[in-house]
Amino acid sequence: MKITEQERDAVYKTIYNRRDTRAEFKSDPVPDDVLKRILEAAHHAPSVGFMQPWDFIVIRNSKVKQSIKDGFELAHREAAEMFDKERREKYRSFKLEGIMEAPLGICVTCDRSRTGDVVIGRTANPEMDLYSSVCAVQNLWLAARAENLGLGWVSIIHHQALKEILAIPEHITPVAYLCIGYVSHFHDQPELEKAGWLPRVPLDSLVHYEQWSKH
Ligand SMILES: Cc1cc2nc3c(=O)[nH]c(=O)nc-3n(C[C@H](O)[C@H](O)[C@H](O)COP(=O)(O)O)c2cc1C
């Protein structure tokens, strides 16, 4: 199957216009068929040895969301102390989650024991299963964008807290907590870039030829 030029352009448009969403969520519900499509897209991510180590916990209940938010608040307070004084104030001024505002939360996990101990492609580098679940997150993120849904990744929460709140079994690793919903608008640039926190690094400085030091 050949991808047409127009389809190619749609993929790049989706990639370049994907944003991490925090403050722009609207309360409109996400229809079940749309949710199904983005979950199917996530489930079609590549995975090491085709182990498909992910599960998806869909959260709509505001009490559960509130517990997640409490977990965020704790980790966020801890995080603020880690920055030097000047950056701390700026860090505190950022909105870094939309847990309560987003109509949907999805926790993506990794079952590192799925399909047994020896997995094709995970033998030399055991973390490949975690990377696979991250691939599922990225598929979900891009599919959400193609559906005009915003998605925000909330990593400022201890995984142990996520496990307790969501009753995740001991042997399962939480990978991501995602806030999803329709949005008032998408930013045209990463918010951290706009706020002068960090610039986008020029691609040329990141591409090496044959060996690390050769640009
Ligand atoms: C692994 C990962 C964890 C992230 N965690 C958070 C987070 O806890 N809170 C937040 O506001 N953004 C989070 N982000 C979003 C990044 O800040 C964002 O992707 C980056 O600033 C670039 O902006 P863009 O995604 O809008 O292009 C996370 C992104 C990734 C990939």
PDB file of C-alpha atoms and ligand atoms in Angstrom:
ATOM      1  CA  MET A   1       0.000   0.000   0.000  1.00  0.00           C
ATOM      2  CA  LYS A   2       1.464   3.314  -1.079  1.00  0.00           C
ATOM      3  CA  ILE A   3       0.950   6.475   0.978  1.00  0.00           C
ATOM      4  CA  THR A   4      -0.197   9.334  -1.240  1.00  0.00           C
ATOM      5  CA  GLU A   5       1.400  12.774  -1.053  1.00  0.00           C
ATOM      6  CA  GLN A   6      -1.697  14.178   0.573  1.00  0.00           C
ATOM      7  CA  GLU A   7      -1.670  11.449   3.217  1.00  0.00           C
ATOM      8  CA  ARG A   8       2.031  12.037   3.861  1.00  0.00           C
ATOM      9  CA  ASP A   9       1.343  15.724   4.382  1.00  0.00           C
ATOM     10  CA  ALA A  10      -1.418  14.885   6.861  1.00  0.00           C
ATOM     11  CA  VAL A  11       1.000  12.787   8.900  1.00  0.00           C
ATOM     12  CA  TYR A  12       3.567  15.592   9.051  1.00  0.00           C
ATOM     13  CA  LYS A  13       0.849  18.111   9.836  1.00  0.00           C
ATOM     14  CA  THR A  14      -0.212  15.949  12.766  1.00  0.00           C
ATOM     15  CA  ILE A  15       3.362  15.547  13.994  1.00  0.00           C
ATOM     16  CA  TYR A  16       4.214  19.250  13.823  1.00  0.00           C
ATOM     17  CA  ASN A  17       0.934  20.376  15.357  1.00  0.00           C
ATOM     18  CA  ARG A  18       0.924  17.895  18.232  1.00  0.00           C
ATOM     19  CA  ARG A  19       1.254  19.683  21.551  1.00  0.00           C
ATOM     20  CA  ASP A  20       1.269  18.787  25.208  1.00  0.00           C
ATOM     21  CA  THR A  21      -2.052  20.152  26.466  1.00  0.00           C
ATOM     22  CA  ARG A  22      -2.627  21.395  30.025  1.00  0.00           C
ATOM     23  CA  ALA A  23      -4.810  24.498  30.253  1.00  0.00           C
ATOM     24  CA  GLU A  24      -7.006  24.301  27.162  1.00  0.00           C
ATOM     25  CA  PHE A  25      -9.239  21.322  27.933  1.00  0.00           C
ATOM     26  CA  LYS A  26     -12.973  21.626  27.346  1.00  0.00           C
ATOM     27  CA  SER A  27     -15.412  19.428  29.231  1.00  0.00           C
ATOM     28  CA  ASP A  28     -17.063  17.950  26.090  1.00  0.00           C
ATOM     29  CA  PRO A  29     -17.013  14.167  26.406  1.00  0.00           C
ATOM     30  CA  VAL A  30     -14.875  12.081  24.092  1.00  0.00           C
ATOM     31  CA  PRO A  31     -17.212   9.783  22.126  1.00  0.00           C
ATOM     32  CA  ASP A  32     -16.654   6.060  22.620  1.00  0.00           C
ATOM     33  CA  ASP A  33     -15.861   5.435  18.950  1.00  0.00           C
ATOM     34  CA  VAL A  34     -13.155   8.107  19.039  1.00  0.00           C
ATOM     35  CA  LEU A  35     -11.714   6.629  22.231  1.00  0.00           C
ATOM     36  CA  LYS A  36     -11.724   3.206  20.584  1.00  0.00           C
ATOM     37  CA  ARG A  37      -9.846   4.547  17.562  1.00  0.00           C
ATOM     38  CA  ILE A  38      -7.075   6.172  19.581  1.00  0.00           C
ATOM     39  CA  LEU A  39      -6.707   3.088  21.781  1.00  0.00           C
ATOM     40  CA  GLU A  40      -6.516   0.877  18.671  1.00  0.00           C
ATOM     41  CA  ALA A  41      -3.834   3.205  17.297  1.00  0.00           C
ATOM     42  CA  ALA A  42      -1.893   2.829  20.545  1.00  0.00           C
ATOM     43  CA  HIS A  43      -2.322  -0.941  20.384  1.00  0.00           C
ATOM     44  CA  HIS A  44      -0.794  -0.957  16.891  1.00  0.00           C
ATOM     45  CA  ALA A  45       2.488   0.501  18.131  1.00  0.00           C
ATOM     46  CA  PRO A  46       5.653  -1.480  17.572  1.00  0.00           C
ATOM     47  CA  SER A  47       6.754  -3.642  20.510  1.00  0.00           C
ATOM     48  CA  VAL A  48       9.861  -5.640  21.214  1.00  0.00           C
ATOM     49  CA  GLY A  49       9.344  -9.273  20.169  1.00  0.00           C
ATOM     50  CA  PHE A  50       5.699  -8.259  19.528  1.00  0.00           C
ATOM     51  CA  MET A  51       5.101  -8.638  23.265  1.00  0.00           C
ATOM     52  CA  GLN A  52       2.494  -5.822  23.382  1.00  0.00           C
ATOM     53  CA  PRO A  53       3.289  -5.156  27.028  1.00  0.00           C
ATOM     54  CA  TRP A  54       0.783  -2.324  27.453  1.00  0.00           C
ATOM     55  CA  ASP A  55      -2.566  -2.017  29.214  1.00  0.00           C
ATOM     56  CA  PHE A  56      -4.736   1.083  29.252  1.00  0.00           C
ATOM     57  CA  ILE A  57      -6.700   2.195  32.306  1.00  0.00           C
ATOM     58  CA  VAL A  58      -9.416   4.646  31.264  1.00  0.00           C
ATOM     59  CA  ILE A  59     -10.395   7.108  33.984  1.00  0.00           C
ATOM     60  CA  ARG A  60     -13.516   9.278  33.944  1.00  0.00           C
ATOM     61  CA  ASN A  61     -14.433   9.349  37.629  1.00  0.00           C
ATOM     62  CA  SER A  62     -13.688  12.697  39.279  1.00  0.00           C
ATOM     63  CA  LYS A  63     -12.884  11.104  42.647  1.00  0.00           C
ATOM     64  CA  VAL A  64     -10.183   8.991  41.025  1.00  0.00           C
ATOM     65  CA  LYS A  65      -8.937  12.059  39.160  1.00  0.00           C
ATOM     66  CA  GLN A  66      -8.813  13.998  42.429  1.00  0.00           C
ATOM     67  CA  SER A  67      -6.575  11.330  43.954  1.00  0.00           C
ATOM     68  CA  ILE A  68      -4.294  11.588  40.927  1.00  0.00           C
ATOM     69  CA  LYS A  69      -4.282  15.358  41.308  1.00  0.00           C
ATOM     70  CA  ASP A  70      -3.329  15.014  44.990  1.00  0.00           C
ATOM     71  CA  GLY A  71      -0.465  12.756  43.923  1.00  0.00           C
ATOM     72  CA  PHE A  72       0.611  15.375  41.396  1.00  0.00           C
ATOM     73  CA  GLU A  73       0.488  18.174  43.994  1.00  0.00           C
ATOM     74  CA  LEU A  74       2.816  16.269  46.302  1.00  0.00           C
ATOM     75  CA  ALA A  75       5.370  15.462  43.594  1.00  0.00           C
ATOM     76  CA  HIS A  76       5.072  19.008  42.238  1.00  0.00           C
ATOM     77  CA  ARG A  77       5.931  20.509  45.639  1.00  0.00           C
ATOM     78  CA  GLU A  78       8.930  18.190  45.899  1.00  0.00           C
ATOM     79  CA  ALA A  79      10.001  19.112  42.374  1.00  0.00           C
ATOM     80  CA  ALA A  80       9.890  22.865  43.049  1.00  0.00           C
ATOM     81  CA  GLU A  81      12.502  22.443  45.781  1.00  0.00           C
ATOM     82  CA  MET A  82      14.899  20.859  43.297  1.00  0.00           C
ATOM     83  CA  PHE A  83      15.258  23.976  41.144  1.00  0.00           C
ATOM     84  CA  ASP A  84      17.451  26.900  42.106  1.00  0.00           C
ATOM     85  CA  LYS A  85      15.668  29.944  43.481  1.00  0.00           C
ATOM     86  CA  GLU A  86      15.320  31.820  40.222  1.00  0.00           C
ATOM     87  CA  ARG A  87      13.965  28.862  38.255  1.00  0.00           C
ATOM     88  CA  ARG A  88      11.765  27.706  41.152  1.00  0.00           C
ATOM     89  CA  GLU A  89       9.429  30.677  40.814  1.00  0.00           C
ATOM     90  CA  LYS A  90       9.176  30.191  37.091  1.00  0.00           C
ATOM     91  CA  TYR A  91       8.592  26.449  37.546  1.00  0.00           C
ATOM     92  CA  ARG A  92       5.795  27.180  40.007  1.00  0.00           C
ATOM     93  CA  SER A  93       4.165  29.543  37.534  1.00  0.00           C
ATOM     94  CA  PHE A  94       3.757  26.822  34.887  1.00  0.00           C
ATOM     95  CA  LYS A  95       0.561  24.827  34.592  1.00  0.00           C
ATOM     96  CA  LEU A  96       1.868  21.292  34.214  1.00  0.00           C
ATOM     97  CA  GLU A  97      -1.295  19.196  34.192  1.00  0.00           C
ATOM     98  CA  GLY A  98      -4.974  19.227  33.301  1.00  0.00           C
ATOM     99  CA  ILE A  99      -6.011  16.257  35.411  1.00  0.00           C
ATOM    100  CA  MET A 100      -9.377  17.547  36.644  1.00  0.00           C
ATOM    101  CA  GLU A 101     -10.295  19.527  33.521  1.00  0.00           C
ATOM    102  CA  ALA A 102      -9.673  16.772  30.985  1.00  0.00           C
ATOM    103  CA  PRO A 103     -12.737  14.538  30.643  1.00  0.00           C
ATOM    104  CA  LEU A 104     -10.542  11.467  30.164  1.00  0.00           C
ATOM    105  CA  GLY A 105      -7.470  10.120  31.868  1.00  0.00           C
ATOM    106  CA  ILE A 106      -5.588   7.146  30.461  1.00  0.00           C
ATOM    107  CA  CYS A 107      -2.842   5.366  32.324  1.00  0.00           C
ATOM    108  CA  VAL A 108      -0.549   3.348  30.048  1.00  0.00           C
ATOM    109  CA  THR A 109       1.381   0.549  31.717  1.00  0.00           C
ATOM    110  CA  CYS A 110       3.981  -2.104  30.908  1.00  0.00           C
ATOM    111  CA  ASP A 111       3.748  -5.753  31.883  1.00  0.00           C
ATOM    112  CA  ARG A 112       7.422  -6.682  31.801  1.00  0.00           C
ATOM    113  CA  SER A 113       6.627 -10.353  32.374  1.00  0.00           C
ATOM    114  CA  ARG A 114       4.154 -10.649  29.505  1.00  0.00           C
ATOM    115  CA  THR A 115       5.068 -13.503  27.114  1.00  0.00           C
ATOM    116  CA  GLY A 116       7.736 -14.907  29.450  1.00  0.00           C
ATOM    117  CA  ASP A 117      11.337 -14.295  30.447  1.00  0.00           C
ATOM    118  CA  VAL A 118      13.065 -14.477  27.086  1.00  0.00           C
ATOM    119  CA  VAL A 119      11.748 -12.028  24.509  1.00  0.00           C
ATOM    120  CA  ILE A 120      13.093 -11.507  20.994  1.00  0.00           C
ATOM    121  CA  GLY A 121      14.962  -8.194  21.033  1.00  0.00           C
ATOM    122  CA  ARG A 122      14.986  -7.731  24.821  1.00  0.00           C
ATOM    123  CA  THR A 123      17.878 -10.068  25.540  1.00  0.00           C
ATOM    124  CA  ALA A 124      20.724  -7.515  25.459  1.00  0.00           C
ATOM    125  CA  ASN A 125      18.712  -4.512  26.673  1.00  0.00           C
ATOM    126  CA  PRO A 126      15.987  -5.329  29.180  1.00  0.00           C
ATOM    127  CA  GLU A 127      14.407  -1.860  29.066  1.00  0.00           C
ATOM    128  CA  MET A 128      13.110  -2.429  25.523  1.00  0.00           C
ATOM    129  CA  ASP A 129       9.709  -3.465  26.895  1.00  0.00           C
ATOM    130  CA  LEU A 130       9.314  -0.072  28.589  1.00  0.00           C
ATOM    131  CA  TYR A 131      10.258   1.660  25.349  1.00  0.00           C
ATOM    132  CA  SER A 132       7.533  -0.358  23.624  1.00  0.00           C
ATOM    133  CA  SER A 133       4.886   1.035  25.954  1.00  0.00           C
ATOM    134  CA  VAL A 134       6.259   4.510  25.260  1.00  0.00           C
ATOM    135  CA  CYS A 135       5.769   3.814  21.536  1.00  0.00           C
ATOM    136  CA  ALA A 136       2.125   3.097  22.360  1.00  0.00           C
ATOM    137  CA  VAL A 137       1.907   6.452  24.128  1.00  0.00           C
ATOM    138  CA  GLN A 138       3.289   8.254  21.089  1.00  0.00           C
ATOM    139  CA  ASN A 139       0.837   6.500  18.765  1.00  0.00           C
ATOM    140  CA  LEU A 140      -1.972   7.488  21.110  1.00  0.00           C
ATOM    141  CA  TRP A 141      -0.735  11.079  21.204  1.00  0.00           C
ATOM    142  CA  LEU A 142      -0.578  11.424  17.422  1.00  0.00           C
ATOM    143  CA  ALA A 143      -3.908   9.653  16.900  1.00  0.00           C
ATOM    144  CA  ALA A 144      -5.464  11.969  19.477  1.00  0.00           C
ATOM    145  CA  ARG A 145      -4.080  14.972  17.575  1.00  0.00           C
ATOM    146  CA  ALA A 146      -5.478  13.621  14.324  1.00  0.00           C
ATOM    147  CA  GLU A 147      -8.867  13.477  16.111  1.00  0.00           C
ATOM    148  CA  ASN A 148      -8.358  17.109  17.246  1.00  0.00           C
ATOM    149  CA  LEU A 149      -8.029  15.927  20.826  1.00  0.00           C
ATOM    150  CA  GLY A 150      -5.487  17.466  23.169  1.00  0.00           C
ATOM    151  CA  LEU A 151      -3.305  15.179  25.260  1.00  0.00           C
ATOM    152  CA  GLY A 152      -1.064  16.035  28.194  1.00  0.00           C
ATOM    153  CA  TRP A 153       1.449  13.662  29.750  1.00  0.00           C
ATOM    154  CA  VAL A 154       1.606  14.029  33.532  1.00  0.00           C
ATOM    155  CA  SER A 155       4.839  12.555  34.835  1.00  0.00           C
ATOM    156  CA  ILE A 156       4.998  14.615  38.021  1.00  0.00           C
ATOM    157  CA  ILE A 157       3.534  11.893  40.221  1.00  0.00           C
ATOM    158  CA  HIS A 158       5.212   8.978  41.929  1.00  0.00           C
ATOM    159  CA  HIS A 159       4.516   5.721  40.162  1.00  0.00           C
ATOM    160  CA  GLN A 160       3.831   4.096  43.502  1.00  0.00           C
ATOM    161  CA  ALA A 161       1.002   6.617  44.015  1.00  0.00           C
ATOM    162  CA  LEU A 162      -0.411   5.766  40.578  1.00  0.00           C
ATOM    163  CA  LYS A 163      -0.226   2.073  41.424  1.00  0.00           C
ATOM    164  CA  GLU A 164      -2.114   2.524  44.669  1.00  0.00           C
ATOM    165  CA  ILE A 165      -4.787   4.850  43.292  1.00  0.00           C
ATOM    166  CA  LEU A 166      -5.452   2.726  40.211  1.00  0.00           C
ATOM    167  CA  ALA A 167      -5.001  -0.664  41.951  1.00  0.00           C
ATOM    168  CA  ILE A 168      -2.287  -1.631  39.482  1.00  0.00           C
ATOM    169  CA  PRO A 169      -0.839  -5.073  40.295  1.00  0.00           C
ATOM    170  CA  GLU A 170       2.649  -5.191  41.767  1.00  0.00           C
ATOM    171  CA  HIS A 171       4.306  -6.691  38.666  1.00  0.00           C
ATOM    172  CA  ILE A 172       2.931  -3.999  36.316  1.00  0.00           C
ATOM    173  CA  THR A 173       4.917  -0.787  35.716  1.00  0.00           C
ATOM    174  CA  PRO A 174       3.046   2.476  35.146  1.00  0.00           C
ATOM    175  CA  VAL A 175       4.516   4.271  32.141  1.00  0.00           C
ATOM    176  CA  ALA A 176       2.337   7.327  31.600  1.00  0.00           C
ATOM    177  CA  TYR A 177      -0.683   9.154  32.944  1.00  0.00           C
ATOM    178  CA  LEU A 178      -2.349  11.025  30.086  1.00  0.00           C
ATOM    179  CA  CYS A 179      -5.030  13.718  30.199  1.00  0.00           C
ATOM    180  CA  ILE A 180      -7.196  13.767  27.077  1.00  0.00           C
ATOM    181  CA  GLY A 181     -10.003  15.937  25.788  1.00  0.00           C
ATOM    182  CA  TYR A 182     -11.135  18.460  23.207  1.00  0.00           C
ATOM    183  CA  VAL A 183      -9.435  21.823  23.506  1.00  0.00           C
ATOM    184  CA  SER A 184     -10.156  25.506  22.980  1.00  0.00           C
ATOM    185  CA  HIS A 185      -6.995  25.708  20.842  1.00  0.00           C
ATOM    186  CA  PHE A 186      -3.600  24.160  20.289  1.00  0.00           C
ATOM    187  CA  HIS A 187      -0.462  26.216  20.898  1.00  0.00           C
ATOM    188  CA  ASP A 188       1.684  26.719  17.820  1.00  0.00           C
ATOM    189  CA  GLN A 189       4.891  26.155  19.797  1.00  0.00           C
ATOM    190  CA  PRO A 190       5.821  24.179  22.926  1.00  0.00           C
ATOM    191  CA  GLU A 191       4.767  26.272  25.901  1.00  0.00           C
ATOM    192  CA  LEU A 192       8.163  25.825  27.567  1.00  0.00           C
ATOM    193  CA  GLU A 193       9.770  27.236  24.439  1.00  0.00           C
ATOM    194  CA  LYS A 194       7.363  30.172  24.362  1.00  0.00           C
ATOM    195  CA  ALA A 195       8.034  30.875  28.029  1.00  0.00           C
ATOM    196  CA  GLY A 196      11.788  31.019  27.397  1.00  0.00           C
ATOM    197  CA  TRP A 197      12.481  27.965  29.572  1.00  0.00           C
ATOM    198  CA  LEU A 198      14.418  26.190  26.823  1.00  0.00           C
ATOM    199  CA  PRO A 199      14.800  26.694  23.073  1.00  0.00           C
ATOM    200  CA  ARG A 200      14.348  24.054  20.381  1.00  0.00           C
ATOM    201  CA  VAL A 201      17.801  22.679  19.654  1.00  0.00           C
ATOM    202  CA  PRO A 202      18.910  23.050  16.000  1.00  0.00           C
ATOM    203  CA  LEU A 203      18.668  19.649  14.335  1.00  0.00           C
ATOM    204  CA  ASP A 204      22.115  19.971  12.744  1.00  0.00           C
ATOM    205  CA  SER A 205      23.760  19.972  16.158  1.00  0.00           C
ATOM    206  CA  LEU A 206      22.074  16.650  16.978  1.00  0.00           C
ATOM    207  CA  VAL A 207      22.826  14.706  13.838  1.00  0.00           C
ATOM    208  CA  HIS A 208      26.165  12.923  13.721  1.00  0.00           C
ATOM    209  CA  TYR A 209      27.745  11.096  10.845  1.00  0.00           C
ATOM    210  CA  GLU A 210      29.586   7.833  11.360  1.00  0.00           C
ATOM    211  CA  GLN A 211      30.812   8.806  14.832  1.00  0.00           C
ATOM    212  CA  TRP A 212      29.575  10.958  17.691  1.00  0.00           C
ATOM    213  CA  SER A 213      31.774  14.012  17.187  1.00  0.00           C
ATOM    214  CA  LYS A 214      31.264  14.277  13.435  1.00  0.00           C
ATOM    215  CA  HIS A 215      28.498  16.638  12.319  1.00  0.00           C
TER     216      HIS A 215
HETATM  217  C1  LIG B   1       7.981  11.606  29.057  1.00  0.00           C
HETATM  218  C2  LIG B   1       7.303  12.948  29.103  1.00  0.00           C
HETATM  219  C3  LIG B   1       6.846  13.439  30.311  1.00  0.00           C
HETATM  220  C4  LIG B   1       6.212  14.688  30.379  1.00  0.00           C
HETATM  221  N1  LIG B   1       5.703  15.137  31.554  1.00  0.00           N
HETATM  222  C5  LIG B   1       5.049  16.310  31.614  1.00  0.00           C
HETATM  223  C6  LIG B   1       4.434  16.766  32.809  1.00  0.00           C
HETATM  224  O1  LIG B   1       4.453  16.107  33.854  1.00  0.00           O
HETATM  225  N2  LIG B   1       3.788  17.943  32.786  1.00  0.00           N
HETATM  226  C7  LIG B   1       3.727  18.711  31.660  1.00  0.00           C
HETATM  227  O2  LIG B   1       3.126  19.788  31.697  1.00  0.00           O
HETATM  228  N3  LIG B   1       4.279  18.308  30.497  1.00  0.00           N
HETATM  229  C8  LIG B   1       4.925  17.122  30.456  1.00  0.00           C
HETATM  230  N4  LIG B   1       5.468  16.692  29.268  1.00  0.00           N
HETATM  231  C9  LIG B   1       5.342  17.527  28.063  1.00  0.00           C
HETATM  232  C10 LIG B   1       6.617  18.233  27.682  1.00  0.00           C
HETATM  233  O3  LIG B   1       6.862  19.305  28.537  1.00  0.00           O
HETATM  234  C11 LIG B   1       6.450  18.709  26.243  1.00  0.00           C
HETATM  235  O4  LIG B   1       6.332  17.587  25.407  1.00  0.00           O
HETATM  236  C12 LIG B   1       7.606  19.578  25.739  1.00  0.00           C
HETATM  237  O5  LIG B   1       7.689  20.738  26.490  1.00  0.00           O
HETATM  238  C13 LIG B   1       7.445  19.923  24.261  1.00  0.00           C
HETATM  239  O6  LIG B   1       6.179  20.516  24.042  1.00  0.00           O
HETATM  240  P1  LIG B   1       5.106  19.916  23.032  1.00  0.00           P
HETATM  241  O7  LIG B   1       4.829  18.492  23.488  1.00  0.00           O
HETATM  242  O8  LIG B   1       3.901  20.791  23.181  1.00  0.00           O
HETATM  243  O9  LIG B   1       5.709  19.927  21.676  1.00  0.00           O
HETATM  244  C14 LIG B   1       6.068  15.450  29.200  1.00  0.00           C
HETATM  245  C15 LIG B   1       6.536  14.941  27.975  1.00  0.00           C
HETATM  246  C16 LIG B   1       7.131  13.707  27.923  1.00  0.00           C
HETATM  247  C17 LIG B   1       7.589  13.167  26.598  1.00  0.00           C
END
